[in-house]
Amino acid sequence: MRVHRSVGVAILLLTLAACSSRLNQENFDKVRDGMSQKEVREILGDPVDAGRTTRPPSPCTS
């Protein structure tokens, strides 16, 4: 469970940091399972935007 959470956090941070100049293959390769958010942010930098988005309800739900 911890590994899944760590990978999820890393993916989230990578997604949010997509416009960051620190997001490159060399830094991405430094991210490892089990790292804390702080450790990942030290490598990749803070996310540019951590806001939430909403999407319209699915037509399949009532």
mmCIF file of C-alpha atoms in Angstrom:
data_model
loop_
_atom_site.group_PDB
_atom_site.id
_atom_site.type_symbol
_atom_site.label_atom_id
_atom_site.label_comp_id
_atom_site.label_asym_id
_atom_site.label_seq_id
_atom_site.Cartn_x
_atom_site.Cartn_y
_atom_site.Cartn_z
ATOM 1 C CA MET A 1 0.000 0.000 0.000
ATOM 2 C CA ARG A 2 2.814 2.414 0.852
ATOM 3 C CA VAL A 3 4.492 1.798 -2.509
ATOM 4 C CA HIS A 4 1.255 2.545 -4.373
ATOM 5 C CA ARG A 5 0.832 5.764 -2.406
ATOM 6 C CA SER A 6 4.410 6.827 -3.077
ATOM 7 C CA VAL A 7 4.099 6.113 -6.779
ATOM 8 C CA GLY A 8 0.791 7.973 -6.863
ATOM 9 C CA VAL A 9 2.336 10.975 -5.139
ATOM 10 C CA ALA A 10 5.291 10.934 -7.529
ATOM 11 C CA ILE A 11 2.988 10.773 -10.552
ATOM 12 C CA LEU A 12 0.837 13.576 -9.172
ATOM 13 C CA LEU A 13 3.839 15.786 -8.552
ATOM 14 C CA LEU A 14 5.256 15.021 -11.976
ATOM 15 C CA THR A 15 1.949 15.900 -13.567
ATOM 16 C CA LEU A 16 1.646 19.136 -11.615
ATOM 17 C CA ALA A 17 5.247 20.055 -12.330
ATOM 18 C CA ALA A 18 4.938 19.494 -16.076
ATOM 19 C CA CYS A 19 5.913 23.075 -16.909
ATOM 20 C CA SER A 20 8.818 23.148 -14.518
ATOM 21 C CA SER A 21 12.319 23.377 -15.934
ATOM 22 C CA ARG A 22 13.442 20.919 -13.224
ATOM 23 C CA LEU A 23 11.295 18.211 -14.765
ATOM 24 C CA ASN A 24 13.706 16.339 -16.958
ATOM 25 C CA GLN A 25 14.729 12.714 -17.398
ATOM 26 C CA GLU A 26 17.728 13.035 -15.087
ATOM 27 C CA ASN A 27 15.620 14.324 -12.187
ATOM 28 C CA PHE A 28 12.751 11.939 -12.959
ATOM 29 C CA ASP A 29 15.180 9.005 -12.690
ATOM 30 C CA LYS A 30 16.073 10.134 -9.153
ATOM 31 C CA VAL A 31 12.504 9.563 -7.892
ATOM 32 C CA ARG A 32 12.213 6.237 -6.072
ATOM 33 C CA ASP A 33 9.438 4.256 -4.394
ATOM 34 C CA GLY A 34 9.094 5.087 -0.730
ATOM 35 C CA MET A 35 10.195 8.723 -1.067
ATOM 36 C CA SER A 36 8.249 11.326 0.859
ATOM 37 C CA GLN A 37 6.515 14.239 -0.835
ATOM 38 C CA LYS A 38 9.224 16.486 0.560
ATOM 39 C CA GLU A 39 11.983 14.377 -1.019
ATOM 40 C CA VAL A 40 10.225 14.337 -4.392
ATOM 41 C CA ARG A 41 9.644 18.095 -4.246
ATOM 42 C CA GLU A 42 13.322 18.661 -3.464
ATOM 43 C CA ILE A 43 14.171 16.875 -6.713
ATOM 44 C CA LEU A 44 11.380 18.099 -8.992
ATOM 45 C CA GLY A 45 10.429 21.387 -7.354
ATOM 46 C CA ASP A 46 7.063 22.578 -6.125
ATOM 47 C CA PRO A 47 4.063 22.070 -8.391
ATOM 48 C CA VAL A 48 3.128 25.050 -10.511
ATOM 49 C CA ASP A 49 -0.590 24.586 -9.796
ATOM 50 C CA ALA A 50 -2.079 22.281 -7.205
ATOM 51 C CA GLY A 51 -5.689 23.329 -7.812
ATOM 52 C CA ARG A 52 -8.543 20.946 -8.333
ATOM 53 C CA THR A 53 -10.610 20.585 -11.437
ATOM 54 C CA THR A 54 -14.153 19.351 -11.713
ATOM 55 C CA ARG A 55 -15.821 17.640 -14.564
ATOM 56 C CA PRO A 56 -19.497 17.454 -15.441
ATOM 57 C CA PRO A 57 -21.479 14.497 -14.102
ATOM 58 C CA SER A 58 -21.515 11.381 -16.223
ATOM 59 C CA PRO A 59 -24.717 10.817 -18.210
ATOM 60 C CA CYS A 60 -24.717 7.274 -16.788
ATOM 61 C CA THR A 61 -25.294 8.482 -13.213
ATOM 62 C CA SER A 62 -28.562 9.705 -11.850
#
